[in-house]
GROMACS .gro file of C-alpha atoms in nm:
model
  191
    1UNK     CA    1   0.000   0.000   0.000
    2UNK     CA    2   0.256   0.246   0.087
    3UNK     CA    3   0.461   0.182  -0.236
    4UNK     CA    4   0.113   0.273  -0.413
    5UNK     CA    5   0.062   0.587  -0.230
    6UNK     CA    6   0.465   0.703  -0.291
    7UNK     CA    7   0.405   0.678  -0.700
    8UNK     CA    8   0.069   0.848  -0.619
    9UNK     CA    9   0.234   1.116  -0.483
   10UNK     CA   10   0.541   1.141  -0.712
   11UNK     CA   11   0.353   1.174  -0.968
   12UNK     CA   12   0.085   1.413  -0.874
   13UNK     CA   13   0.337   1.666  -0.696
   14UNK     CA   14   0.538   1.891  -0.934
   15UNK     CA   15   0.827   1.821  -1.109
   16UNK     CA   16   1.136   1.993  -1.009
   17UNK     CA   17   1.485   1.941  -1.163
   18UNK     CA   18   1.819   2.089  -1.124
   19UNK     CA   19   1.906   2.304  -1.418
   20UNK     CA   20   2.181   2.090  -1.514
   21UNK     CA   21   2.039   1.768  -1.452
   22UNK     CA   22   1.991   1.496  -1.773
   23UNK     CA   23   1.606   1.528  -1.739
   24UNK     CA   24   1.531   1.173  -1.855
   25UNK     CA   25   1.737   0.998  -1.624
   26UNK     CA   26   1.633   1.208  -1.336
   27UNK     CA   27   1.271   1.151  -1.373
   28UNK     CA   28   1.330   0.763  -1.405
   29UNK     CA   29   1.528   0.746  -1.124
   30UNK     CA   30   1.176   0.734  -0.908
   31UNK     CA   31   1.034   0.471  -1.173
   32UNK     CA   32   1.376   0.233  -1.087
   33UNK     CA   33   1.310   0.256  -0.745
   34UNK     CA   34   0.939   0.135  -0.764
   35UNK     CA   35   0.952  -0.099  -0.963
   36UNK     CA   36   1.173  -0.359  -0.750
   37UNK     CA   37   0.973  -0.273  -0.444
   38UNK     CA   38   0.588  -0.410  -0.646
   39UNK     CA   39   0.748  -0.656  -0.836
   40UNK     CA   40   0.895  -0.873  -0.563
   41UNK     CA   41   0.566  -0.914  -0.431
   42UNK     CA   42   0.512  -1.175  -0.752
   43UNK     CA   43   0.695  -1.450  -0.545
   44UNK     CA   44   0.555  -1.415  -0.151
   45UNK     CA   45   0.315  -1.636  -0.097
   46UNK     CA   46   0.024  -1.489   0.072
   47UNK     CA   47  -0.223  -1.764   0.200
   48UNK     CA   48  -0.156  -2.145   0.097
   49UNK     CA   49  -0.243  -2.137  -0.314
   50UNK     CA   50  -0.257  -1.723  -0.327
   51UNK     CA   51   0.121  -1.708  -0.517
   52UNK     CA   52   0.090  -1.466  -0.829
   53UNK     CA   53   0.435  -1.698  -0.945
   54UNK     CA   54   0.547  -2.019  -0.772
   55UNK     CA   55   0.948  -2.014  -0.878
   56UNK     CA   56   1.136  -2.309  -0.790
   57UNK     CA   57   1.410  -2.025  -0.745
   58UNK     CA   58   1.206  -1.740  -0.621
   59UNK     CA   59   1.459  -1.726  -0.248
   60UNK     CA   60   1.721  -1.590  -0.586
   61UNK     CA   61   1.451  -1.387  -0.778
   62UNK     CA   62   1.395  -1.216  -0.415
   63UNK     CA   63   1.753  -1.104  -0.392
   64UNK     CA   64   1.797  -1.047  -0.757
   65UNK     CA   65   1.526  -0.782  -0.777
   66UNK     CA   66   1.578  -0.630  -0.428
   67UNK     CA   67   1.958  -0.593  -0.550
   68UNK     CA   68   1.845  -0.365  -0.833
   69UNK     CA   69   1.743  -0.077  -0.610
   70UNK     CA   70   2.053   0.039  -0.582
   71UNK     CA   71   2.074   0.133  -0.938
   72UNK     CA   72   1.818   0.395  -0.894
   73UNK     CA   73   2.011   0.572  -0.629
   74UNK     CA   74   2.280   0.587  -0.876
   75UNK     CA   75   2.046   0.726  -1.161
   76UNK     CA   76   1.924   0.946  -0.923
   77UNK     CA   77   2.253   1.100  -0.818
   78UNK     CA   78   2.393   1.079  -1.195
   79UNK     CA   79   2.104   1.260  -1.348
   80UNK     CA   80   2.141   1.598  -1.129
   81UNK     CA   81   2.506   1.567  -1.290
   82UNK     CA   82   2.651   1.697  -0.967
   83UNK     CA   83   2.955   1.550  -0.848
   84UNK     CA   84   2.812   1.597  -0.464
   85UNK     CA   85   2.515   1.421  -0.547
   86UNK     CA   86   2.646   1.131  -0.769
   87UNK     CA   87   2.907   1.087  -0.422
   88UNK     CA   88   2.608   1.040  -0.220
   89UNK     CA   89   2.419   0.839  -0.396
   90UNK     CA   90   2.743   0.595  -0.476
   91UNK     CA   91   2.733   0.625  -0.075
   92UNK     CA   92   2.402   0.518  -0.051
   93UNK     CA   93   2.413   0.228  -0.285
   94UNK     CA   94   2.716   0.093  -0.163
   95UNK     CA   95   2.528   0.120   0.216
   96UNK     CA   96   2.255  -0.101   0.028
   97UNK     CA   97   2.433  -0.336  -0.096
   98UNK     CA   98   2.624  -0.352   0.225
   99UNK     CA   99   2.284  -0.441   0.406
  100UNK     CA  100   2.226  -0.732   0.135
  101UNK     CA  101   2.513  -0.946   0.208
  102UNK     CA  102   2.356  -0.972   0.602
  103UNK     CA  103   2.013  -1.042   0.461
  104UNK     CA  104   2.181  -1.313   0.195
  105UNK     CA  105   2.406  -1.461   0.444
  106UNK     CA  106   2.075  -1.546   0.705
  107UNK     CA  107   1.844  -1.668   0.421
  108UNK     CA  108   2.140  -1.960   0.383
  109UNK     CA  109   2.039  -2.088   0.677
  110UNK     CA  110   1.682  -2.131   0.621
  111UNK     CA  111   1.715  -2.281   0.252
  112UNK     CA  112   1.935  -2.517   0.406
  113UNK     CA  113   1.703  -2.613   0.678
  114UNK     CA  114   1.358  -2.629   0.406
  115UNK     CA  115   1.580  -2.761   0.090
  116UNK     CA  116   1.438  -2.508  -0.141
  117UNK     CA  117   1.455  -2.235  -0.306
  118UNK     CA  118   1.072  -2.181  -0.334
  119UNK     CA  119   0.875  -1.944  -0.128
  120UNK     CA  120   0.593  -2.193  -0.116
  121UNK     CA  121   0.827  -2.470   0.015
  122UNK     CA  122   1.010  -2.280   0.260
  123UNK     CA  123   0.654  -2.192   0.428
  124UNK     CA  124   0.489  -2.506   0.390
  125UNK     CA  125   0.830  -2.650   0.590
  126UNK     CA  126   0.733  -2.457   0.878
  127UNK     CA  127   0.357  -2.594   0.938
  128UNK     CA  128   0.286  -2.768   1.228
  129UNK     CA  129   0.320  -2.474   1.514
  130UNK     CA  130   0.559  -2.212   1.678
  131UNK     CA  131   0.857  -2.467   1.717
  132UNK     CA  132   0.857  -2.574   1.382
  133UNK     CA  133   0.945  -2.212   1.274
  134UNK     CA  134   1.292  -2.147   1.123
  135UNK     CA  135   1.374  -1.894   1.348
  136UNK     CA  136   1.361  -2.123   1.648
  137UNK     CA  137   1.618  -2.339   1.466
  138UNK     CA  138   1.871  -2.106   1.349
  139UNK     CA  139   1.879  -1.811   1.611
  140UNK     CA  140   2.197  -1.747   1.482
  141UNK     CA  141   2.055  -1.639   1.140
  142UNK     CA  142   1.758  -1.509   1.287
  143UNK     CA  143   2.005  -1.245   1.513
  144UNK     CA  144   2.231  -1.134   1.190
  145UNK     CA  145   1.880  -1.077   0.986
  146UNK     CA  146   1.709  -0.883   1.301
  147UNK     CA  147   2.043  -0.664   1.328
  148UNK     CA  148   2.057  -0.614   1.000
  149UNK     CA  149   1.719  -0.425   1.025
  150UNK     CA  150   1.816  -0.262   1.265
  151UNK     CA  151   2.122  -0.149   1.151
  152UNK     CA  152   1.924  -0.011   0.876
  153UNK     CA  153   1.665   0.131   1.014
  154UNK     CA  154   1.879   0.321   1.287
  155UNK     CA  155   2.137   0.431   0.989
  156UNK     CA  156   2.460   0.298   1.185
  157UNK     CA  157   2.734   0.194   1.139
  158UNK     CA  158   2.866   0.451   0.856
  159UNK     CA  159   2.625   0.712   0.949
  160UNK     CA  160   2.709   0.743   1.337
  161UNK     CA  161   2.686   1.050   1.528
  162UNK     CA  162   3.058   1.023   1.592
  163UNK     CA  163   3.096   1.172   1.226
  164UNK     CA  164   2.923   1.498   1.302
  165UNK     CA  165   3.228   1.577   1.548
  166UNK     CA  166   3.475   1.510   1.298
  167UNK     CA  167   3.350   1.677   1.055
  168UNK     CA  168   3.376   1.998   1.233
  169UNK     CA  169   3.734   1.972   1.265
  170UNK     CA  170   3.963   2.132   1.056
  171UNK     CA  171   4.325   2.114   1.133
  172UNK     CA  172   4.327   2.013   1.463
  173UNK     CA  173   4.093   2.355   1.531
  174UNK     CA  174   3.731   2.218   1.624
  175UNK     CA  175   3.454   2.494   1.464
  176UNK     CA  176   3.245   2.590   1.755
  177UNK     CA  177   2.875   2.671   1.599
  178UNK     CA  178   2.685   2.650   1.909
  179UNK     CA  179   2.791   2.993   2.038
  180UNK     CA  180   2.721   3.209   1.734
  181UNK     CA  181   2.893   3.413   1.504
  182UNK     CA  182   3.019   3.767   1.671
  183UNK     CA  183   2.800   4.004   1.526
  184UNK     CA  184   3.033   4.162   1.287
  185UNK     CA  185   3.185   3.855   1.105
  186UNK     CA  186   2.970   3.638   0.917
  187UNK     CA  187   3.125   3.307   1.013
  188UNK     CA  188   3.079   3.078   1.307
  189UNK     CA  189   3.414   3.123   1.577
  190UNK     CA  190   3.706   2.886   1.586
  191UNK     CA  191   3.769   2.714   1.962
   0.00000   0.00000   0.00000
């Protein structure tokens, strides 16, 4: 649903660009972003026979297509054609891609345990009740896919708040904000 309401809004609000941006690419950059996020809901089964596509490798068609959002971060930061933004957005995929190998690494685990690589399988495996659930079996997986989350949710570890500090130093000075700038100089006071 959300998904849905995000194009909605993207394209109902107006259109701005940078005036140097490559238009095309800019404007698509939304579109690449989308489209990963509806279409791996083909695969997840939903209720027992309510699959829009039973894969026999749909566990790799899940990573495959949740890989691809990454590229449009990068379209978005290479359209503006801004070397700050394409740096940011090369930031921002490689923090993406960083969060996959987590995600990849704990799904191991619970292909090994079911024996598939279907959806449908690995759910049907855990029938029975609460203790035949994977995550009772492989807490170790279960922790590195919950921190994971977490991790990315929260922002840590590249975006700490241990970086704000150091990025107010310059040469050893530290660049003291908080007090103000005296009221005849227009920048803020060194420490």
């Amino acid at each position: 649903m959300q998904p849905a309401a995000d194009v909605f809004k993207l394209f109902t609000k107006e259109n701005l660009s940078p005036n140097r941006a490559d238009r095309w690419i800019f404007l698509a950059a939304p579109i690449a972003l989308f489209i990963p996020a509806a279409v791996v809901w083909l695969v997840v089964p939903f209720a027992p026979g309510a699959v829009v596509a039973d894969l026999n490798i749909a566990v790799v068609f899940f990573i495959a297509v949740t890989s691809i959002g990454a590229l449009g971060v990068i379209m978005a930061g290479y359209g503006s054609r801004s070397t700050f933004s394409l740096l940011g957005a090369l930031r921002g995929a490689a923090q993406m891609i960083s969060y996959e190998v987590p995600m990849i690494l704990s799904l191991l685990g619970v292909i090994m345990l079911a024996g598939s690589l279907s959806l449908v399988d690995i759910v049907n495996a855990q029938a029975g009740g609460f203790w035949h659930w994977y995550f009772c079996r492989s807490s170790p997986c279960s922790s590195c896919s919950t921190s994971r989350g977490w991790r990315r949710l929260s922002g840590c570890p590249s975006t700490c708040r241990r970086g704000e500090r150091d990025r107010r130093r310059l040469h050893g000075r530290v660049l003291r904000d908080d007090v103000g700038p005296d009221p005849g100089r227009s920048s803020p006071r060194w420490a």
